[in-house]
Structure formats: C-alpha cells, structure tokens
Coordinates of C-alpha atoms and ligand atoms in Angstrom, one line a residue:
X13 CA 81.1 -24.5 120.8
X14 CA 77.6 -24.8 121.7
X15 CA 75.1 -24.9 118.6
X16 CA 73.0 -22.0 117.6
X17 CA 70.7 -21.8 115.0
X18 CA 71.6 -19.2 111.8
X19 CA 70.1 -16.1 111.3
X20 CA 69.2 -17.5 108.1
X21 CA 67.3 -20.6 110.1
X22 CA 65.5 -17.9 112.2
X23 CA 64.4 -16.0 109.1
X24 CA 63.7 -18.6 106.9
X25 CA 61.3 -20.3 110.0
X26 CA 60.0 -16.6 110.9
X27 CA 59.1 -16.3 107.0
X28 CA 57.4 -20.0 107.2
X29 CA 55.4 -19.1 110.1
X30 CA 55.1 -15.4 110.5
X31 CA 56.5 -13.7 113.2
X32 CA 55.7 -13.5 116.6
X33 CA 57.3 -16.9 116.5
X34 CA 59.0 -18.5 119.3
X35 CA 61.7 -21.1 118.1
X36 CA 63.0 -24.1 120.6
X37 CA 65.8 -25.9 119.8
X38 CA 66.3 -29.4 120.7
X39 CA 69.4 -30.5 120.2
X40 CA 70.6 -27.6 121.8
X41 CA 68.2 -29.0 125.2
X42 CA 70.1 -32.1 125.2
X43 CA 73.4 -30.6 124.8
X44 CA 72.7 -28.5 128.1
X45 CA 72.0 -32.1 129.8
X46 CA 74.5 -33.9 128.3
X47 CA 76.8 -31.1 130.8
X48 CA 74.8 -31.7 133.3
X49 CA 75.4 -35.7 133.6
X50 CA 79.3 -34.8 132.6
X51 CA 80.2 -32.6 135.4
X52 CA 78.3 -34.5 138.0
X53 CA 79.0 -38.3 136.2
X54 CA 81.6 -38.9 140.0
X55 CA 78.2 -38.7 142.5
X56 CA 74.8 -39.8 142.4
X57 CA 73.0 -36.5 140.6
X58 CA 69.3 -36.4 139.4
X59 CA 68.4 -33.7 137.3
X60 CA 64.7 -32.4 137.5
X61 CA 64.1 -30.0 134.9
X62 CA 62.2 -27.4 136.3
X63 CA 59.4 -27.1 133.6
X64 CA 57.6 -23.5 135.0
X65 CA 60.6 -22.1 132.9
X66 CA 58.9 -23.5 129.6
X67 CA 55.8 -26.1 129.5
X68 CA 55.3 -26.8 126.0
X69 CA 54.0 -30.6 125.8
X70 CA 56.9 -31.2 123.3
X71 CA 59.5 -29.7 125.1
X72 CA 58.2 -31.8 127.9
X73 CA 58.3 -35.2 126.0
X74 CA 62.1 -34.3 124.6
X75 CA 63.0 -33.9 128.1
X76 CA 61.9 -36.9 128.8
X77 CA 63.5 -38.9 125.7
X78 CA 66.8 -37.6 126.7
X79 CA 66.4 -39.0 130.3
X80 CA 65.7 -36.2 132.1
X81 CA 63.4 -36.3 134.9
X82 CA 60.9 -33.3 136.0
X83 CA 60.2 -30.6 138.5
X84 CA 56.5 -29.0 138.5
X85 CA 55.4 -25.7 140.3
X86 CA 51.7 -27.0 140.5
X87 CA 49.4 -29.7 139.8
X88 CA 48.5 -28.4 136.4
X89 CA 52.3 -29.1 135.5
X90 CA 51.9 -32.4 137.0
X91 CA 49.5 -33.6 134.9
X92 CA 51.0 -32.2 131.6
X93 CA 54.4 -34.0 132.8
X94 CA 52.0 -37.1 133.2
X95 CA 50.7 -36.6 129.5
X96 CA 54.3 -35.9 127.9
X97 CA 54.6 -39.8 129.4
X98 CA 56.6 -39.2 132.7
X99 CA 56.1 -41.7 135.0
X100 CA 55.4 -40.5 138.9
X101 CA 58.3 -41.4 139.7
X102 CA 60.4 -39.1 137.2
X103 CA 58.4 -36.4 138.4
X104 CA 58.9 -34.0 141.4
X105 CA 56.1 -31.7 142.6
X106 CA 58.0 -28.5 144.6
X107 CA 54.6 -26.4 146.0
X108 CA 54.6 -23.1 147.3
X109 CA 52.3 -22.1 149.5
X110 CA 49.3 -24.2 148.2
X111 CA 46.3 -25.8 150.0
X112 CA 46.3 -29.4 151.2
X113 CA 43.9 -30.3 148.8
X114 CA 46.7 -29.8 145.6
X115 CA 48.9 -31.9 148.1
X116 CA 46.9 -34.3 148.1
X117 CA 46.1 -34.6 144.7
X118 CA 49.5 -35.3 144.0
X119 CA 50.0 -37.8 146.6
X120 CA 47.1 -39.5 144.6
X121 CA 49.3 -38.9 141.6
X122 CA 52.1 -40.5 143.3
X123 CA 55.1 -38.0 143.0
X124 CA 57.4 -36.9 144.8
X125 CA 56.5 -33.5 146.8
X126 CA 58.4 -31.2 148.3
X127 CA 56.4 -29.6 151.1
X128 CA 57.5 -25.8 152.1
X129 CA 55.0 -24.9 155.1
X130 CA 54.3 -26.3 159.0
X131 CA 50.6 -26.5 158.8
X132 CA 50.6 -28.8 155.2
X133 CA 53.2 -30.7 156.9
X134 CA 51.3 -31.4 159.9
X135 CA 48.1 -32.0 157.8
X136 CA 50.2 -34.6 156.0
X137 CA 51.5 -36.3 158.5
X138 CA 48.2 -36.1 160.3
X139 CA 47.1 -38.0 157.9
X140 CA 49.7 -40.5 156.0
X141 CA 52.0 -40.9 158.5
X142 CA 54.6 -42.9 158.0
X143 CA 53.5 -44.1 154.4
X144 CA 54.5 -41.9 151.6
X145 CA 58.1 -40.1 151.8
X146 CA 58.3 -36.5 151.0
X147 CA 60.7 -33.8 150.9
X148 CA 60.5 -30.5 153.1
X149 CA 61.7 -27.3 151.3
X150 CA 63.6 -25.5 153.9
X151 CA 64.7 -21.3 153.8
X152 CA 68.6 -21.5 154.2
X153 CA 68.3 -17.6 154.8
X154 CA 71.3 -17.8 152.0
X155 CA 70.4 -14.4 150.0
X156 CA 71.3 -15.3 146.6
X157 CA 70.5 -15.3 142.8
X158 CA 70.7 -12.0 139.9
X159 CA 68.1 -9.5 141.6
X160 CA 65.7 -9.5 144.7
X161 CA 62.7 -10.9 142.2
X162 CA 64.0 -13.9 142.0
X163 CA 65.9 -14.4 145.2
X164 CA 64.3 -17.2 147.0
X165 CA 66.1 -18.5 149.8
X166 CA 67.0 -15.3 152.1
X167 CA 65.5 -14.4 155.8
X168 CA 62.6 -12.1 154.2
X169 CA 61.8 -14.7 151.4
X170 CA 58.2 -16.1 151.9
X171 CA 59.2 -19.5 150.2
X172 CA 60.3 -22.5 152.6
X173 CA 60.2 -23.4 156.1
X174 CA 62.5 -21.0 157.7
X175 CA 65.0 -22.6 159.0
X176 CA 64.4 -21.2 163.0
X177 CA 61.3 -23.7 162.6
X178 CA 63.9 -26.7 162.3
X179 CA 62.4 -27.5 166.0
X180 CA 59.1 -27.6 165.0
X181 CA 59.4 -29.6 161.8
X182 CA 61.3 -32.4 164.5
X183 CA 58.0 -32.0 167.0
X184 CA 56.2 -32.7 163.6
X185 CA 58.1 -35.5 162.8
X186 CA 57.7 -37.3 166.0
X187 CA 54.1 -36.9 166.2
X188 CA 53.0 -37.9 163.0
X189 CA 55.3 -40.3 162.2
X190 CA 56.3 -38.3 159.2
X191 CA 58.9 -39.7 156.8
X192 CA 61.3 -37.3 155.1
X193 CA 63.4 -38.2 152.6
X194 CA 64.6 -35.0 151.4
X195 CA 65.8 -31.6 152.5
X196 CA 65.1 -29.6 150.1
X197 CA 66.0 -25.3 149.3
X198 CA 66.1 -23.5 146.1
X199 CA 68.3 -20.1 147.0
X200 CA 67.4 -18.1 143.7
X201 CA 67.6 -18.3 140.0
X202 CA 70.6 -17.2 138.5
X203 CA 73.4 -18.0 141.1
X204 CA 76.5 -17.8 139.4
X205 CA 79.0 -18.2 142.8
X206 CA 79.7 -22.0 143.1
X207 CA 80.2 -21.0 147.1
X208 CA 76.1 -20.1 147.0
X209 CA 75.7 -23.7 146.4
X210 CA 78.6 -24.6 149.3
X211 CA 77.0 -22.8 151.8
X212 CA 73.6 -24.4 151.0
X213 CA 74.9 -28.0 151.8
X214 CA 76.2 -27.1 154.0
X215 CA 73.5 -25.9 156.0
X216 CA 71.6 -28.6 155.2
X217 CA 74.5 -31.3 156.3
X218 CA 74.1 -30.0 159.8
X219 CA 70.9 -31.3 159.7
X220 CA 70.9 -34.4 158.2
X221 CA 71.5 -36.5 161.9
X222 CA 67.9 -35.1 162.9
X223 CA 66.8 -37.3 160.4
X224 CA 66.8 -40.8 160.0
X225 CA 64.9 -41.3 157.1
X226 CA 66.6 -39.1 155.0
X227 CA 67.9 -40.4 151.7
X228 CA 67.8 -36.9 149.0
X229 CA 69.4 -33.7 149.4
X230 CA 67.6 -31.1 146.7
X231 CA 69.4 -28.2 145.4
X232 CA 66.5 -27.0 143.7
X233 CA 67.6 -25.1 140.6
X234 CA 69.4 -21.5 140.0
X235 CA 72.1 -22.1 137.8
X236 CA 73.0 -18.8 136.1
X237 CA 73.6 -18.5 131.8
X238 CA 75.3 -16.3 129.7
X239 CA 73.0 -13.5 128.8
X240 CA 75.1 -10.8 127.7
X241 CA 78.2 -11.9 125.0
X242 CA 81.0 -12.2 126.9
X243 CA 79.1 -12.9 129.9
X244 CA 79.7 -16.4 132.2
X245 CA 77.4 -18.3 133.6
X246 CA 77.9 -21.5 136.1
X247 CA 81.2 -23.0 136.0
X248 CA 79.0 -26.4 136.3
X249 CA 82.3 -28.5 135.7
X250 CA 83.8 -26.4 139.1
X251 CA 79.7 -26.6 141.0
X252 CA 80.1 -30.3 139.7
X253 CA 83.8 -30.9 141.5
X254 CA 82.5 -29.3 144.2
X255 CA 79.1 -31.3 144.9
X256 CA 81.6 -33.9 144.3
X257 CA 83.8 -33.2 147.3
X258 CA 81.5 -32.2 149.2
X259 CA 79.4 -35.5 149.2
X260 CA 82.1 -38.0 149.1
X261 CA 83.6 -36.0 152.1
X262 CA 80.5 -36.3 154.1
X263 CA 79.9 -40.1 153.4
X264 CA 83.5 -40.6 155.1
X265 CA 82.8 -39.1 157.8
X266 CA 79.4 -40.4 158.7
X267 CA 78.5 -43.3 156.5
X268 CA 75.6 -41.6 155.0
X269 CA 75.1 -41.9 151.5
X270 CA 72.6 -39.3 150.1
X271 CA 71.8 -38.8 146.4
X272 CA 71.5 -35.5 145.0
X273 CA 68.9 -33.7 143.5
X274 CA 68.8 -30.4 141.2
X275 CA 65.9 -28.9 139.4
X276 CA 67.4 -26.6 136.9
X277 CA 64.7 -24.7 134.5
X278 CA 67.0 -21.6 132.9
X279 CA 69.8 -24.0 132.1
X280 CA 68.0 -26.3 130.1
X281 CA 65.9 -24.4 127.7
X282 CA 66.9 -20.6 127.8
X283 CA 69.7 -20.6 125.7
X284 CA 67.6 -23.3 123.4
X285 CA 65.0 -20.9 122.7
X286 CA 64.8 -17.5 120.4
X287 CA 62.4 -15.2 120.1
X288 CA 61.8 -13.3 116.3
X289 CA 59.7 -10.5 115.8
X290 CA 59.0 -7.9 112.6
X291 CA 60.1 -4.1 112.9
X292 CA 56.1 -2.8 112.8
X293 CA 57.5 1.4 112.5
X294 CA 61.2 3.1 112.5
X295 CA 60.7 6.2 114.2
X296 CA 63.5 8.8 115.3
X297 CA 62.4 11.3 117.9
X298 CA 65.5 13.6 118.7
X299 CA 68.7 11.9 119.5
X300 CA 66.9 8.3 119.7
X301 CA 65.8 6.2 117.3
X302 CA 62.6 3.6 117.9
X303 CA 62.4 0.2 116.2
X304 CA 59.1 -0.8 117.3
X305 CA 58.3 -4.7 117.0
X306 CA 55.3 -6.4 116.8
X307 CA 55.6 -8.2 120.2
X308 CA 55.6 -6.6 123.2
X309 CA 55.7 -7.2 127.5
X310 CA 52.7 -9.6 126.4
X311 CA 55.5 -11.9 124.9
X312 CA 58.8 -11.2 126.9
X313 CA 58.1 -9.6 129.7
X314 CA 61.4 -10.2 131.1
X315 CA 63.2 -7.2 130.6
X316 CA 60.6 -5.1 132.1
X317 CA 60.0 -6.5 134.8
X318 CA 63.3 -7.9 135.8
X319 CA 65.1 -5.4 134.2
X320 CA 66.9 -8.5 132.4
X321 CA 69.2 -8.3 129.6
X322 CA 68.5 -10.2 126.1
X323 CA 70.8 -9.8 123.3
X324 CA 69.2 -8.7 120.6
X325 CA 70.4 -8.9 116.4
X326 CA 68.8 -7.6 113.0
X327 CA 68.5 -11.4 111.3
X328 CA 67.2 -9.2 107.8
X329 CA 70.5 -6.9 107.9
X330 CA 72.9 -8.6 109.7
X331 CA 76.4 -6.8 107.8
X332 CA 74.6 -3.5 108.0
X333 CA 75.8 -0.1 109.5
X334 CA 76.1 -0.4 113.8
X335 CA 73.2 2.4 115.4
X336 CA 71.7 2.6 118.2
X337 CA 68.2 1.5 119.2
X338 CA 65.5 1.5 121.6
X339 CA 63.8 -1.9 120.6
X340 CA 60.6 -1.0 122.3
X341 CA 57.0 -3.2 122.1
X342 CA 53.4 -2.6 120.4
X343 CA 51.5 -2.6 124.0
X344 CA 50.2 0.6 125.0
X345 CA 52.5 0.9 127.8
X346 CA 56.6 2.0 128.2
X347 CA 57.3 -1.3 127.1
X348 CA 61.3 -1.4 126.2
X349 CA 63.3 -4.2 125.2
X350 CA 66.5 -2.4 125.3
X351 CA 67.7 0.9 125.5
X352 CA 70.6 2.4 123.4
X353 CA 71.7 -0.9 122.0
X354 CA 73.8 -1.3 119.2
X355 CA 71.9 -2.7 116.5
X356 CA 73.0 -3.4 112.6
X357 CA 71.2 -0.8 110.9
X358 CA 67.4 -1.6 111.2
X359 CA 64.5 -1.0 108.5
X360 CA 60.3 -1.4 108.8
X361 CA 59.9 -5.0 107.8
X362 CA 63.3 -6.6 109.3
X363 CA 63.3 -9.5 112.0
X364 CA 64.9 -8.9 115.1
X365 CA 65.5 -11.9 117.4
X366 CA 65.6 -11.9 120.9
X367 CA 68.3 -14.5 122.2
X368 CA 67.9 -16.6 125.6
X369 CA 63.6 -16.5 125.1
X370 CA 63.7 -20.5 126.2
X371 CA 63.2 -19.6 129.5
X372 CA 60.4 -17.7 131.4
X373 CA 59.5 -16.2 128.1
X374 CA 56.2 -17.8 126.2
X375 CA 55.7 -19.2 129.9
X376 CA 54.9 -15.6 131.1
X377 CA 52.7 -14.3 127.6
X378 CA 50.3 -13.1 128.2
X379 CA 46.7 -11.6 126.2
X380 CA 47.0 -8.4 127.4
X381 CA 46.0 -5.6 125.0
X382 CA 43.6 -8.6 123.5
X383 CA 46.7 -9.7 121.4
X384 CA 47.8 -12.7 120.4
X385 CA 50.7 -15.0 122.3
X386 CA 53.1 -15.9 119.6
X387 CA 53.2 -19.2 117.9
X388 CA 55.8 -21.7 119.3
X389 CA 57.8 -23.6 116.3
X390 CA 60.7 -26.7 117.3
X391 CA 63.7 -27.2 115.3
X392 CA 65.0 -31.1 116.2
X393 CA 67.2 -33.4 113.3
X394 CA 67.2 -30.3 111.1
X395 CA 63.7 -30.2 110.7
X396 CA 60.8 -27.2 112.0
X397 CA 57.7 -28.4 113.3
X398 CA 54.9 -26.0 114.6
X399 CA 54.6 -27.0 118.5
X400 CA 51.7 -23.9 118.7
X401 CA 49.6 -21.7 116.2
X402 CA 48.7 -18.9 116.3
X403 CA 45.9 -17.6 118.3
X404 CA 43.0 -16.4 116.8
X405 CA 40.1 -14.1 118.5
X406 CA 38.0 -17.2 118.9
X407 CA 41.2 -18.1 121.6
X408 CA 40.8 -14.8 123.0
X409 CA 36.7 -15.5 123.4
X410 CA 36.9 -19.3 124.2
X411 CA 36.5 -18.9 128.0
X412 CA 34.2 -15.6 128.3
X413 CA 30.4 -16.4 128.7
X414 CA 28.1 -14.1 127.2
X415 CA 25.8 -13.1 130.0
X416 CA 22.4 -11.8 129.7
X417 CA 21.5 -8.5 128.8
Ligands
LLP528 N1 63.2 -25.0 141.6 C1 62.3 -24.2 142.3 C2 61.7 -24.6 143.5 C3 62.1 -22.9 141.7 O1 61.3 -22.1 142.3 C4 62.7 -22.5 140.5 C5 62.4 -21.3 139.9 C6 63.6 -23.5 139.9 C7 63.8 -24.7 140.5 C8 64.3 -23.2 138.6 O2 65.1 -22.1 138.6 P1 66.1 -21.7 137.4 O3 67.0 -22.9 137.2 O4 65.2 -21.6 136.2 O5 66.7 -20.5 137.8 N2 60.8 -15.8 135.9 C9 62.1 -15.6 136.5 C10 62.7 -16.8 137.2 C11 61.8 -17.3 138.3 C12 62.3 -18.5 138.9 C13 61.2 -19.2 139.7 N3 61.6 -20.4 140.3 C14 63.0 -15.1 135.4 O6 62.5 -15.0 134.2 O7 64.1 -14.7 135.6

C-alpha cells in the first residue's frame, strides 16, 4: 500500500501552520521512483522528472538525492534545477516555442535540449553544427492524454515538429551538420492506455535509420494516477514490460541500442502532495448546501479549468454524518471544487483537504483577487518543515513601482 499521511498529520500541520497550506510528502516522492526504476530495471530507462508539475527548490533537491534526473519547461527552471545542485548533465531542457536566445542560454548552460521548431533548429545548426547533440521533439499526431487541454501530441497540437516535416528536419541535418541524439514526443498528460505509448515508438522506430547519430528515444511524460478512489492509473509494471519488448526487439533486429528517456511530472509528486484549507461559511441555498473554503481557483485551479476531479475529505469530522456538498472557493468568481460530493458532515472552522494537489497545483497559484498563495510545508523522516511562508501584502507590492503622480 502506498503511504499517505493521516488526517490527523494534515490537521495537526494545518493547525502548526495555518491553512492555506500545501503539504509534500517525500517519502511518498521516492516511493513513486522507486516504481519507476522497478518496472523498467530490464532496459536502459532515465527518468527526468518533469519539474513544471511542482518547482519548489526542496522538492527539486529530494529529487535529486533519490537519483532522479530533471526535465525543465524553460530557462527559469533550468537555473533553479542548477541551484537544487543538478549537474547539466542530469538536467533536460524540453522548449516550446521559445526564441533562440533561451536556446542558447541553455546551450551555455550545457543541458540537454529538446528542440520542437524548424527555424530554432536551423538557427542551431547554423550555428553549432556538429558540436553539441540535441534532441528534436517531434508531433507523432498520436491524439492522446485525459482531455483536449492537455493533449499534446495530435495533428492540431501546436507543440513539436509535425511529423510531415520529417523531410525538412533531414535537409536541416545535412546542411548544418546537425547532431541529433534524440527523438523526442510527449503525447499528453494523463495517458492511461499502455498502447498510447506503443504506437509512439513506434512511430518513432521508423525513423531512427534517418539518423545516424541517434543514441535517446524520449517519451516525454504522461503517465496517468488515480484521482478518483477506485480509479487506475498506468499499469507502469505492464508500460514497463512493454518498453521492455519493444527495445530489446528492435536491438535484434537492427543492432541499434538506444536508451530511453521519460519525463514524468504527475507521477512523481501529485499523489505526494495535499492541499488543506478552513471551511470560511456553511451556507444552504435550497436543495444545496455551500462549504466555502478559504482558497480558491487562485490555489487549485485545476478543477476549473480542467474540469479535473480531486477527492476531497472533512480531516475535522472525519466519522461524521455523509451530505452532500458544493466545496466552492473565496474568489469572486463561480469557482467550484466539486459539485454534489459526498462529504462527512461539514461545520464553519473544519479542514477539508484536497487529495492529489502535488501536481500542477501551487505551480498554477496564482495572486488573483490580491490574495495570498498558500504556504508550502514538507513532511520527510517524520518530521514538517516550512518549504514557503506565507505571503504578506509587502509580496503582493514587491514588484509594483510607484509612479509619479
Ligand atoms: N514532458 C513534457 C514535454 C510536457 O509538456 C509535460 C507536461 C510533461 C513532460 C509532464 O507531463 P505529466 O507527466 O505531468 O503528465 N497542468 C496540467 C498538465 C499540463 C502538462 C503540461 N506538460 C494539469 O494540471 O493537468
């Protein structure tokens, strides 16, 4: 069974720190890695956790104490991965249409980059050649992942080279001398069909003659968690077996061993991470009854804007009478959590948490309203250490200039 923290651990940290409070848990990090490295241990697997799902410089350095390398959506995320003590190496720079100049930074940086348009490619190889591999993020036109939001890798998707362009990217590389060393594509988050990830290497096995260099094949990330109870995720022992196969079959029939790369963000901290708020005002209006919290879409903004599902408990009343709820937010807009869940009986004052809030949840907080992002607080060997305080208006202020009457 995978390890949780209590209610009574949530409340007693929520009554320590005072709620909005974010809560990580570590051990709980590393457990998610530890099945990682176990269901891939027969090929040669990389894991680059894709930090855009949760940044936090201490998250960051216990990814790295465990081993695990890292993925970074920008330059900004670069340089935090370099603080948390990555070295280049360890760290994987995937960029989305950004200008050459980021590009470049990074190559100063000395990661590894995954490059998803013609023109940077042509600027790079314009201009390094031959010297410094990198990766080329390709569109598979694979429609995948849990809604159209955050499906990535189909023909309408704006991410990647689309894979018509194969042609050009083969004109590039001849004229510039480029050096590729990894195909690269990232289908979607939340892909729960092992097949997605079949038909995705295999696309990408098709092309591997064109290219001599080529040492990396990059999954990119996607793997889907449990959200709902009774909900499965990734068979990643099956996705593991199947990688497996997969690889070993193609280095038989062409000689060509590639390593494999995957950059998983949602399977590495969301299940790690909670999310505890105080019921603000009880208030029944007809048939339905409002617990209103004092967080909002300024903290999760998940469920409204992906319509995503997080399981929600009263931590103050846990035994208490089964009602239902509309756990709605503070922010003057419709700002719903959940509609008509079944909630243990829920008074002004109680904590609710939010389960799965380790991914994509402080990462997307925002100040709107002019409130306050919650404070971040990580449970590792039993003990609670505040990671972020609370903001103050000063926060709010810090970057506003006064101007001149
Ligand atoms: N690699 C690349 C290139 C990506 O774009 C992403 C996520 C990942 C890896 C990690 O994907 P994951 O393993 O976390 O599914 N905010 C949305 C998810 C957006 C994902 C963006 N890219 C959400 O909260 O559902």
């Amino acid at each position: 069974m995978p390890q949780v923290l209590s209610h009574r651990q949530l409340s007693d940290i929520a009554a320590t720190f005072g709620t909005p409070v974010y809560i990580y848990h570590a051990e709980r990090i590393t457990e998610q890695y530890n099945l990682l490295k176990d269901a891939f241990r027969n090929v040669d697997t990389t894991f680059f956790y894709a930090c855009k799902a949760l940044t936090n410089i201490n998250i960051l350095k216990h990814i790295k104490s465990i081993g695990c390398n890292v993925d970074c959506s920008s330059v900004n995320e670069v340089q935090l991965a370099l603080m948390a003590g990555f070295p280049p190496e360890k760290i994987l720079y995937t960029s989305n249409n950004i200008s050459f100049a980021e590009i470049e930074t990074a190559k100063e940086l000395g990661v590894h980059i995954n490059i998803d348009s013609l023109s940077n490619l042509e600027k790079f190889g314009k201009k390094y050649g031959h010297s410094y591999p990198i990766g080329i993020r390709l569109r598979p036109n694979i429609m995948a992942g849990g809604n159209l939001k955050i499906s990535t890798g189909h023909d309408k998707s704006k991410f990647g080279i689309p894979l018509e362009d194969i042609n050009k990217v083969l004109g590039l590389m001849k004229d510039t001398n480029l050096n590729i060393r990894t195909l690269h594509i990232h289908t979607g988050s939340e892909i729960k069909d092992v097949e997605v990830f079949a038909k995705g290497i295999e696309v990408l096995f098709g092309l591997v003659h064109h290219f001599p260099d080529l040492k990396v094949i990059d999954l990119g990330g996607g793997l889907k968690v449990p959200y709902m109870p009774g909900e499965m995720g990734t068979d990643i022992r099956a996705l593991g077996a199947k990688v497996a196969e997969e690889f070993i079959g193609f280095e038989k029939s062409t000689g060509r061993k590639l390593e494999i790369w995957f950059e998983p963000g949602k399977f590495m901290v969301s299940e790690a991470g909670y999310l505890v708020t105080s019921v603000n005002v009880i208030k029944q209006s007809g048939d339905i009854r409002f617990a209103g919290v004092d967080s909002g879409l300024n903290h999760l903004i998940r469920p409204m804007f992906y319509g995503a599902y997080h399981h929600i408990e009263n931590i103050s009343n846990s035994d208490g009478k089964m009602l239902t709820y509309n756990v709605v937010g503070n922010i003057c807009e419709t700002d719903t959590f959940a509609d008509n869940r079944l909630i243990s009986e829920i008074r002004e004052g109680d904590y609710l948490v939010f389960y799965n809030a380790g991914a994509y949840g402080m990462e997307m907080a925002s100040n709107y309203n002019s409130r306050f992002k919650p404070a971040e607080v990580l449970v590792k060997n039993n003990t609670s250490v505040l990671i972020r305080r609370r903001e103050t208006l000063q926060d709010i202020l810090h970057t506003q200039i006064l101007a001149a009457d």
